[in-house]
Amino acid sequence: MIIVRTSVTKAVLNTMAEQQFGDMVKAVVDIDQSIMAIGGELHSDEEALLLEEGSLQKNLWGINLYPERPASEWIEFDSMINVRPSGGNRSRFVERPEIREAVTAIVNRLVQG
């Protein structure tokens, strides 16, 4: 499990996917610090790592990355850590479009190739 602060290649994501879930890598994105943790077995593992590194819970969103899918389909906004009724997100899906857009921009900046 690593924190991506500068960049990671899709080749690395593909290798991680093959070693874990076949075609998918779990990730948690900090939309304030523009970083993400990848490679955890659970989103909660990545969330815990980012919290240890100073991230705030309200800024963390869980996603799944499918490196082999087309750009329009490769990010899935689905995680149990996204369920936050007190913050207005009542499902596993990231409900606010502006948060999905922020997550997408960060992921597209961090993942090369």
Short mmCIF file of N, CA, C and O in Angstrom, two decimals:
data_model
loop_
_atom_site.label_atom_id
_atom_site.label_comp_id
_atom_site.label_asym_id
_atom_site.label_seq_id
_atom_site.Cartn_x
_atom_site.Cartn_y
_atom_site.Cartn_z
N MET A 1 0.85 -1.17 0.00
CA MET A 1 0.00 0.00 0.00
C MET A 1 0.90 1.24 0.00
O MET A 1 1.86 1.30 0.77
N ILE A 2 0.60 2.17 -0.90
CA ILE A 2 1.43 3.36 -1.01
C ILE A 2 0.55 4.61 -1.12
O ILE A 2 -0.62 4.53 -1.49
N ILE A 3 1.17 5.73 -0.81
CA ILE A 3 0.53 7.03 -1.03
C ILE A 3 1.16 7.63 -2.28
O ILE A 3 2.38 7.76 -2.35
N VAL A 4 0.33 7.99 -3.24
CA VAL A 4 0.81 8.60 -4.48
C VAL A 4 0.71 10.12 -4.32
O VAL A 4 -0.39 10.66 -4.19
N ARG A 5 1.88 10.76 -4.30
CA ARG A 5 1.92 12.22 -4.14
C ARG A 5 2.30 12.92 -5.45
O ARG A 5 1.96 14.06 -5.66
N THR A 6 3.04 12.21 -6.30
CA THR A 6 3.47 12.83 -7.56
C THR A 6 2.84 12.12 -8.76
O THR A 6 2.05 12.72 -9.47
N SER A 7 3.19 10.85 -8.96
CA SER A 7 2.56 10.12 -10.06
C SER A 7 2.78 8.62 -9.92
O SER A 7 3.67 8.18 -9.20
N VAL A 8 1.96 7.89 -10.64
CA VAL A 8 2.07 6.45 -10.75
C VAL A 8 1.62 6.10 -12.17
O VAL A 8 0.79 6.81 -12.75
N THR A 9 2.19 5.05 -12.73
CA THR A 9 1.82 4.70 -14.09
C THR A 9 0.67 3.69 -14.09
O THR A 9 0.46 2.96 -13.12
N LYS A 10 -0.02 3.64 -15.22
CA LYS A 10 -1.07 2.63 -15.36
C LYS A 10 -0.47 1.23 -15.35
O LYS A 10 -1.12 0.28 -14.91
N ALA A 11 0.79 1.11 -15.79
CA ALA A 11 1.45 -0.20 -15.76
C ALA A 11 1.57 -0.70 -14.31
O ALA A 11 1.33 -1.87 -14.02
N VAL A 12 1.92 0.21 -13.40
CA VAL A 12 2.00 -0.16 -11.98
C VAL A 12 0.61 -0.54 -11.47
O VAL A 12 0.46 -1.53 -10.73
N LEU A 13 -0.40 0.22 -11.85
CA LEU A 13 -1.77 -0.10 -11.42
C LEU A 13 -2.19 -1.47 -11.96
O LEU A 13 -2.85 -2.24 -11.25
N ASN A 14 -1.83 -1.75 -13.21
CA ASN A 14 -2.17 -3.06 -13.79
C ASN A 14 -1.52 -4.19 -13.00
O ASN A 14 -2.15 -5.21 -12.72
N THR A 15 -0.26 -4.00 -12.62
CA THR A 15 0.44 -5.03 -11.84
C THR A 15 -0.23 -5.20 -10.48
O THR A 15 -0.46 -6.34 -10.03
N MET A 16 -0.58 -4.10 -9.84
CA MET A 16 -1.26 -4.19 -8.54
C MET A 16 -2.61 -4.88 -8.69
O MET A 16 -2.99 -5.70 -7.86
N ALA A 17 -3.32 -4.54 -9.76
CA ALA A 17 -4.64 -5.15 -9.99
C ALA A 17 -4.51 -6.66 -10.16
O ALA A 17 -5.28 -7.42 -9.56
N GLU A 18 -3.54 -7.07 -10.96
CA GLU A 18 -3.34 -8.51 -11.19
C GLU A 18 -3.01 -9.24 -9.90
O GLU A 18 -3.42 -10.39 -9.70
N GLN A 19 -2.28 -8.59 -8.99
CA GLN A 19 -1.89 -9.22 -7.74
C GLN A 19 -3.01 -9.23 -6.70
O GLN A 19 -2.93 -9.97 -5.73
N GLN A 20 -4.02 -8.37 -6.90
CA GLN A 20 -5.06 -8.26 -5.88
C GLN A 20 -6.43 -8.74 -6.36
O GLN A 20 -6.90 -9.76 -5.94
N PHE A 21 -7.08 -7.97 -7.20
CA PHE A 21 -8.48 -8.25 -7.54
C PHE A 21 -8.68 -8.62 -9.01
O PHE A 21 -9.81 -8.72 -9.46
N GLY A 22 -7.60 -8.76 -9.76
CA GLY A 22 -7.71 -9.15 -11.16
C GLY A 22 -7.68 -7.98 -12.12
O GLY A 22 -6.76 -7.85 -12.91
N ASP A 23 -8.69 -7.10 -12.03
CA ASP A 23 -8.75 -5.98 -12.95
C ASP A 23 -8.97 -4.64 -12.25
O ASP A 23 -9.20 -3.63 -12.89
N MET A 24 -8.89 -4.61 -10.93
CA MET A 24 -9.26 -3.42 -10.19
C MET A 24 -8.28 -3.15 -9.04
O MET A 24 -7.75 -4.08 -8.44
N VAL A 25 -8.07 -1.85 -8.78
CA VAL A 25 -7.25 -1.41 -7.64
C VAL A 25 -8.12 -0.48 -6.79
O VAL A 25 -8.75 0.43 -7.32
N LYS A 26 -8.15 -0.72 -5.51
CA LYS A 26 -8.87 0.19 -4.61
C LYS A 26 -8.00 1.41 -4.35
O LYS A 26 -6.77 1.30 -4.27
N ALA A 27 -8.64 2.56 -4.20
CA ALA A 27 -7.91 3.80 -3.93
C ALA A 27 -8.76 4.69 -3.03
O ALA A 27 -9.99 4.62 -3.04
N VAL A 28 -8.09 5.52 -2.24
CA VAL A 28 -8.75 6.56 -1.47
C VAL A 28 -8.06 7.87 -1.81
O VAL A 28 -6.83 7.97 -1.74
N VAL A 29 -8.87 8.86 -2.20
CA VAL A 29 -8.35 10.15 -2.64
C VAL A 29 -8.62 11.21 -1.59
O VAL A 29 -9.73 11.31 -1.07
N ASP A 30 -7.58 11.99 -1.28
CA ASP A 30 -7.72 13.16 -0.41
C ASP A 30 -7.88 14.36 -1.33
O ASP A 30 -6.92 14.77 -1.99
N ILE A 31 -9.09 14.92 -1.38
CA ILE A 31 -9.36 16.01 -2.32
C ILE A 31 -8.78 17.33 -1.85
O ILE A 31 -8.74 18.29 -2.62
N ASP A 32 -8.33 17.42 -0.60
CA ASP A 32 -7.69 18.64 -0.12
C ASP A 32 -6.20 18.64 -0.45
O ASP A 32 -5.67 19.64 -0.94
N GLN A 33 -5.53 17.52 -0.21
CA GLN A 33 -4.08 17.43 -0.46
C GLN A 33 -3.74 16.95 -1.87
O GLN A 33 -2.56 16.91 -2.23
N SER A 34 -4.75 16.55 -2.63
CA SER A 34 -4.55 16.06 -4.01
C SER A 34 -3.59 14.87 -4.05
O SER A 34 -2.67 14.82 -4.88
N ILE A 35 -3.80 13.93 -3.16
CA ILE A 35 -3.01 12.70 -3.12
C ILE A 35 -3.97 11.52 -3.04
O ILE A 35 -5.17 11.71 -2.81
N MET A 36 -3.44 10.31 -3.24
CA MET A 36 -4.29 9.14 -3.08
C MET A 36 -3.46 7.97 -2.56
O MET A 36 -2.27 7.87 -2.82
N ALA A 37 -4.12 7.12 -1.82
CA ALA A 37 -3.52 5.87 -1.35
C ALA A 37 -4.07 4.76 -2.23
O ALA A 37 -5.26 4.75 -2.56
N ILE A 38 -3.19 3.85 -2.63
CA ILE A 38 -3.59 2.72 -3.47
C ILE A 38 -3.00 1.43 -2.94
O ILE A 38 -2.02 1.43 -2.21
N GLY A 39 -3.62 0.33 -3.34
CA GLY A 39 -3.04 -0.98 -3.05
C GLY A 39 -3.50 -1.63 -1.78
O GLY A 39 -3.00 -2.69 -1.42
N GLY A 40 -4.45 -1.05 -1.08
CA GLY A 40 -4.97 -1.68 0.12
C GLY A 40 -5.98 -2.77 -0.21
O GLY A 40 -6.62 -2.74 -1.27
N GLU A 41 -6.11 -3.73 0.69
CA GLU A 41 -7.13 -4.76 0.48
C GLU A 41 -8.52 -4.17 0.67
O GLU A 41 -9.47 -4.58 0.01
N LEU A 42 -8.63 -3.21 1.58
CA LEU A 42 -9.89 -2.52 1.86
C LEU A 42 -9.67 -1.01 1.73
O LEU A 42 -8.59 -0.51 2.04
N HIS A 43 -10.73 -0.30 1.36
CA HIS A 43 -10.64 1.16 1.35
C HIS A 43 -10.32 1.68 2.75
O HIS A 43 -9.60 2.66 2.91
N SER A 44 -10.82 1.01 3.76
CA SER A 44 -10.58 1.46 5.14
C SER A 44 -9.10 1.38 5.50
O SER A 44 -8.62 2.17 6.33
N ASP A 45 -8.35 0.44 4.91
CA ASP A 45 -6.90 0.37 5.14
C ASP A 45 -6.22 1.63 4.59
O ASP A 45 -5.36 2.23 5.24
N GLU A 46 -6.60 2.01 3.39
CA GLU A 46 -6.02 3.19 2.75
C GLU A 46 -6.45 4.46 3.48
O GLU A 46 -5.66 5.38 3.67
N GLU A 47 -7.71 4.48 3.89
CA GLU A 47 -8.21 5.61 4.67
C GLU A 47 -7.40 5.77 5.96
O GLU A 47 -6.99 6.89 6.31
N ALA A 48 -7.15 4.68 6.65
CA ALA A 48 -6.37 4.74 7.90
C ALA A 48 -4.96 5.27 7.65
O ALA A 48 -4.44 6.07 8.43
N LEU A 49 -4.35 4.82 6.55
CA LEU A 49 -3.00 5.30 6.21
C LEU A 49 -3.00 6.81 5.99
O LEU A 49 -2.14 7.53 6.52
N LEU A 50 -3.97 7.30 5.23
CA LEU A 50 -4.02 8.74 4.97
C LEU A 50 -4.34 9.53 6.24
O LEU A 50 -3.78 10.61 6.45
N LEU A 51 -5.17 8.99 7.10
CA LEU A 51 -5.46 9.68 8.37
C LEU A 51 -4.20 9.76 9.23
O LEU A 51 -3.93 10.79 9.86
N GLU A 52 -3.40 8.67 9.23
CA GLU A 52 -2.13 8.69 9.96
C GLU A 52 -1.18 9.74 9.42
O GLU A 52 -0.35 10.28 10.15
N GLU A 53 -1.30 10.03 8.13
CA GLU A 53 -0.42 11.00 7.47
C GLU A 53 -0.97 12.42 7.53
O GLU A 53 -0.43 13.32 6.89
N GLY A 54 -2.08 12.62 8.25
CA GLY A 54 -2.58 13.96 8.46
C GLY A 54 -3.80 14.36 7.66
O GLY A 54 -4.27 15.50 7.77
N SER A 55 -4.33 13.46 6.84
CA SER A 55 -5.55 13.80 6.09
C SER A 55 -6.74 13.91 7.04
O SER A 55 -6.75 13.31 8.11
N LEU A 56 -7.73 14.66 6.62
CA LEU A 56 -8.97 14.79 7.38
C LEU A 56 -10.04 13.90 6.76
O LEU A 56 -10.17 13.85 5.53
N GLN A 57 -10.80 13.24 7.60
CA GLN A 57 -11.84 12.30 7.15
C GLN A 57 -12.75 12.92 6.10
O GLN A 57 -13.08 12.28 5.11
N LYS A 58 -13.16 14.16 6.30
CA LYS A 58 -14.12 14.80 5.40
C LYS A 58 -13.60 14.94 3.98
O LYS A 58 -14.36 15.15 3.05
N ASN A 59 -12.27 14.84 3.81
CA ASN A 59 -11.66 15.01 2.49
C ASN A 59 -11.37 13.70 1.77
O ASN A 59 -10.83 13.72 0.66
N LEU A 60 -11.68 12.57 2.40
CA LEU A 60 -11.31 11.27 1.84
C LEU A 60 -12.50 10.59 1.17
O LEU A 60 -13.58 10.50 1.75
N TRP A 61 -12.25 10.09 -0.04
CA TRP A 61 -13.30 9.43 -0.82
C TRP A 61 -12.75 8.15 -1.44
O TRP A 61 -11.69 8.16 -2.05
N GLY A 62 -13.50 7.07 -1.29
CA GLY A 62 -13.06 5.78 -1.81
C GLY A 62 -13.56 5.54 -3.23
O GLY A 62 -14.70 5.85 -3.57
N ILE A 63 -12.65 5.00 -4.04
CA ILE A 63 -12.97 4.70 -5.43
C ILE A 63 -12.32 3.37 -5.82
O ILE A 63 -11.47 2.86 -5.09
N ASN A 64 -12.72 2.86 -6.96
CA ASN A 64 -12.06 1.70 -7.56
C ASN A 64 -11.55 2.13 -8.93
O ASN A 64 -12.25 2.83 -9.66
N LEU A 65 -10.33 1.70 -9.24
CA LEU A 65 -9.73 2.03 -10.53
C LEU A 65 -9.61 0.76 -11.36
O LEU A 65 -9.10 -0.25 -10.88
N TYR A 66 -10.07 0.84 -12.61
CA TYR A 66 -9.98 -0.27 -13.56
C TYR A 66 -9.05 0.19 -14.69
O TYR A 66 -9.51 0.78 -15.68
N PRO A 67 -7.73 -0.05 -14.55
CA PRO A 67 -6.77 0.53 -15.49
C PRO A 67 -6.94 0.13 -16.94
O PRO A 67 -6.50 0.85 -17.83
N GLU A 68 -7.60 -0.98 -17.22
CA GLU A 68 -7.75 -1.42 -18.60
C GLU A 68 -9.01 -0.87 -19.28
O GLU A 68 -9.18 -1.02 -20.48
N ARG A 69 -9.87 -0.24 -18.53
CA ARG A 69 -11.11 0.30 -19.12
C ARG A 69 -10.85 1.65 -19.79
O ARG A 69 -9.91 2.35 -19.45
N PRO A 70 -11.74 2.07 -20.71
CA PRO A 70 -11.62 3.39 -21.33
C PRO A 70 -11.68 4.50 -20.28
O PRO A 70 -12.25 4.31 -19.19
N ALA A 71 -11.10 5.65 -20.60
CA ALA A 71 -10.99 6.76 -19.65
C ALA A 71 -12.34 7.15 -19.04
O ALA A 71 -12.40 7.52 -17.86
N SER A 72 -13.40 7.06 -19.79
CA SER A 72 -14.72 7.46 -19.27
C SER A 72 -15.31 6.45 -18.29
O SER A 72 -16.28 6.74 -17.62
N GLU A 73 -14.70 5.26 -18.20
CA GLU A 73 -15.28 4.20 -17.36
C GLU A 73 -14.31 3.67 -16.30
O GLU A 73 -14.67 2.77 -15.55
N TRP A 74 -13.13 4.22 -16.23
CA TRP A 74 -12.14 3.54 -15.41
C TRP A 74 -12.19 3.89 -13.92
O TRP A 74 -11.59 3.21 -13.11
N ILE A 75 -12.95 4.93 -13.54
CA ILE A 75 -13.10 5.27 -12.12
C ILE A 75 -14.51 4.91 -11.67
O ILE A 75 -15.49 5.36 -12.26
N GLU A 76 -14.60 4.12 -10.62
CA GLU A 76 -15.89 3.73 -10.04
C GLU A 76 -15.97 4.35 -8.65
O GLU A 76 -15.12 4.09 -7.80
N PHE A 77 -16.99 5.13 -8.41
CA PHE A 77 -17.14 5.86 -7.14
C PHE A 77 -17.97 5.05 -6.16
O PHE A 77 -19.10 5.39 -5.86
N ASP A 78 -17.39 3.98 -5.67
CA ASP A 78 -18.15 3.05 -4.82
C ASP A 78 -17.28 2.58 -3.66
O ASP A 78 -16.27 1.90 -3.88
N SER A 79 -17.67 2.95 -2.45
CA SER A 79 -16.95 2.49 -1.26
C SER A 79 -17.80 2.69 -0.02
O SER A 79 -18.54 3.68 0.09
N MET A 80 -17.62 1.79 0.92
CA MET A 80 -18.32 1.94 2.20
C MET A 80 -17.86 3.19 2.95
O MET A 80 -18.62 3.79 3.71
N ILE A 81 -16.61 3.62 2.74
CA ILE A 81 -16.14 4.79 3.48
C ILE A 81 -16.82 6.07 3.01
O ILE A 81 -16.72 7.10 3.67
N ASN A 82 -17.53 6.00 1.89
CA ASN A 82 -18.22 7.19 1.38
C ASN A 82 -19.57 7.42 2.07
O ASN A 82 -20.16 8.49 1.92
N VAL A 83 -20.05 6.46 2.83
CA VAL A 83 -21.33 6.60 3.53
C VAL A 83 -21.13 7.52 4.72
O VAL A 83 -20.47 7.16 5.69
N ARG A 84 -21.67 8.73 4.61
CA ARG A 84 -21.54 9.74 5.67
C ARG A 84 -22.82 10.56 5.75
O ARG A 84 -22.90 11.68 5.23
N PRO A 85 -23.84 10.02 6.36
CA PRO A 85 -25.12 10.76 6.42
C PRO A 85 -24.97 12.15 7.03
O PRO A 85 -25.61 13.10 6.56
N SER A 86 -24.11 12.30 8.03
CA SER A 86 -23.95 13.63 8.64
C SER A 86 -23.29 14.63 7.68
O SER A 86 -23.47 15.84 7.84
N GLY A 87 -22.58 14.12 6.68
CA GLY A 87 -21.95 14.98 5.69
C GLY A 87 -22.76 15.09 4.41
O GLY A 87 -22.33 15.69 3.44
N GLY A 88 -23.97 14.49 4.41
CA GLY A 88 -24.85 14.59 3.26
C GLY A 88 -24.67 13.51 2.21
O GLY A 88 -25.31 13.55 1.16
N ASN A 89 -23.78 12.55 2.44
CA ASN A 89 -23.59 11.45 1.48
C ASN A 89 -24.17 10.18 2.10
O ASN A 89 -23.60 9.61 3.01
N ARG A 90 -25.31 9.76 1.60
CA ARG A 90 -26.06 8.67 2.24
C ARG A 90 -25.85 7.31 1.57
O ARG A 90 -26.53 6.35 1.93
N SER A 91 -24.95 7.23 0.61
CA SER A 91 -24.74 5.95 -0.06
C SER A 91 -23.25 5.70 -0.27
O SER A 91 -22.42 6.56 0.03
N ARG A 92 -22.95 4.52 -0.83
CA ARG A 92 -21.55 4.18 -1.13
C ARG A 92 -21.03 5.02 -2.29
O ARG A 92 -19.84 5.18 -2.45
N PHE A 93 -21.93 5.51 -3.11
CA PHE A 93 -21.60 6.34 -4.27
C PHE A 93 -21.24 7.76 -3.81
O PHE A 93 -21.80 8.26 -2.84
N VAL A 94 -20.34 8.43 -4.51
CA VAL A 94 -20.03 9.84 -4.23
C VAL A 94 -21.13 10.66 -4.90
O VAL A 94 -21.16 10.78 -6.12
N GLU A 95 -22.04 11.19 -4.09
CA GLU A 95 -23.26 11.79 -4.62
C GLU A 95 -23.06 13.19 -5.22
O GLU A 95 -23.75 13.56 -6.15
N ARG A 96 -22.16 13.98 -4.66
CA ARG A 96 -22.00 15.36 -5.14
C ARG A 96 -21.11 15.39 -6.38
O ARG A 96 -19.95 14.97 -6.34
N PRO A 97 -21.65 15.93 -7.50
CA PRO A 97 -20.87 15.96 -8.75
C PRO A 97 -19.55 16.71 -8.62
O PRO A 97 -18.56 16.32 -9.25
N GLU A 98 -19.51 17.77 -7.83
CA GLU A 98 -18.26 18.54 -7.71
C GLU A 98 -17.18 17.73 -7.02
O GLU A 98 -15.99 17.88 -7.32
N ILE A 99 -17.56 16.83 -6.12
CA ILE A 99 -16.57 15.95 -5.48
C ILE A 99 -16.09 14.90 -6.48
O ILE A 99 -14.89 14.63 -6.58
N ARG A 100 -17.02 14.33 -7.26
CA ARG A 100 -16.60 13.37 -8.29
C ARG A 100 -15.64 14.02 -9.28
O ARG A 100 -14.65 13.42 -9.68
N GLU A 101 -15.94 15.27 -9.65
CA GLU A 101 -15.06 15.98 -10.59
C GLU A 101 -13.68 16.22 -9.97
O GLU A 101 -12.66 16.08 -10.65
N ALA A 102 -13.65 16.58 -8.69
CA ALA A 102 -12.36 16.81 -8.01
C ALA A 102 -11.56 15.52 -7.94
O ALA A 102 -10.35 15.50 -8.22
N VAL A 103 -12.22 14.42 -7.57
CA VAL A 103 -11.55 13.12 -7.50
C VAL A 103 -11.01 12.73 -8.88
O VAL A 103 -9.85 12.32 -9.01
N THR A 104 -11.82 12.90 -9.90
CA THR A 104 -11.41 12.54 -11.26
C THR A 104 -10.19 13.36 -11.70
O THR A 104 -9.24 12.81 -12.27
N ALA A 105 -10.21 14.64 -11.41
CA ALA A 105 -9.08 15.50 -11.80
C ALA A 105 -7.80 15.07 -11.09
O ALA A 105 -6.73 15.02 -11.70
N ILE A 106 -7.90 14.75 -9.82
CA ILE A 106 -6.71 14.33 -9.05
C ILE A 106 -6.18 13.00 -9.60
O ILE A 106 -4.98 12.85 -9.83
N VAL A 107 -7.07 12.06 -9.81
CA VAL A 107 -6.64 10.75 -10.32
C VAL A 107 -6.01 10.90 -11.70
O VAL A 107 -4.94 10.33 -11.96
N ASN A 108 -6.61 11.67 -12.56
CA ASN A 108 -6.06 11.84 -13.91
C ASN A 108 -4.72 12.57 -13.90
O ASN A 108 -3.89 12.35 -14.77
N ARG A 109 -4.48 13.42 -12.90
CA ARG A 109 -3.19 14.08 -12.77
C ARG A 109 -2.14 13.12 -12.22
O ARG A 109 -0.99 13.12 -12.67
N LEU A 110 -2.53 12.28 -11.27
CA LEU A 110 -1.57 11.38 -10.62
C LEU A 110 -1.22 10.15 -11.46
O LEU A 110 -0.13 9.61 -11.32
N VAL A 111 -2.14 9.69 -12.29
CA VAL A 111 -1.90 8.46 -13.05
C VAL A 111 -1.44 8.83 -14.46
O VAL A 111 -2.15 9.52 -15.18
N GLN A 112 -0.27 8.35 -14.79
CA GLN A 112 0.33 8.62 -16.11
C GLN A 112 0.23 7.38 -16.99
O GLN A 112 0.30 6.27 -16.51
N GLY A 113 0.10 7.65 -18.27
CA GLY A 113 0.15 6.56 -19.25
C GLY A 113 -1.10 5.84 -19.39
O GLY A 113 -1.33 4.79 -19.79
#
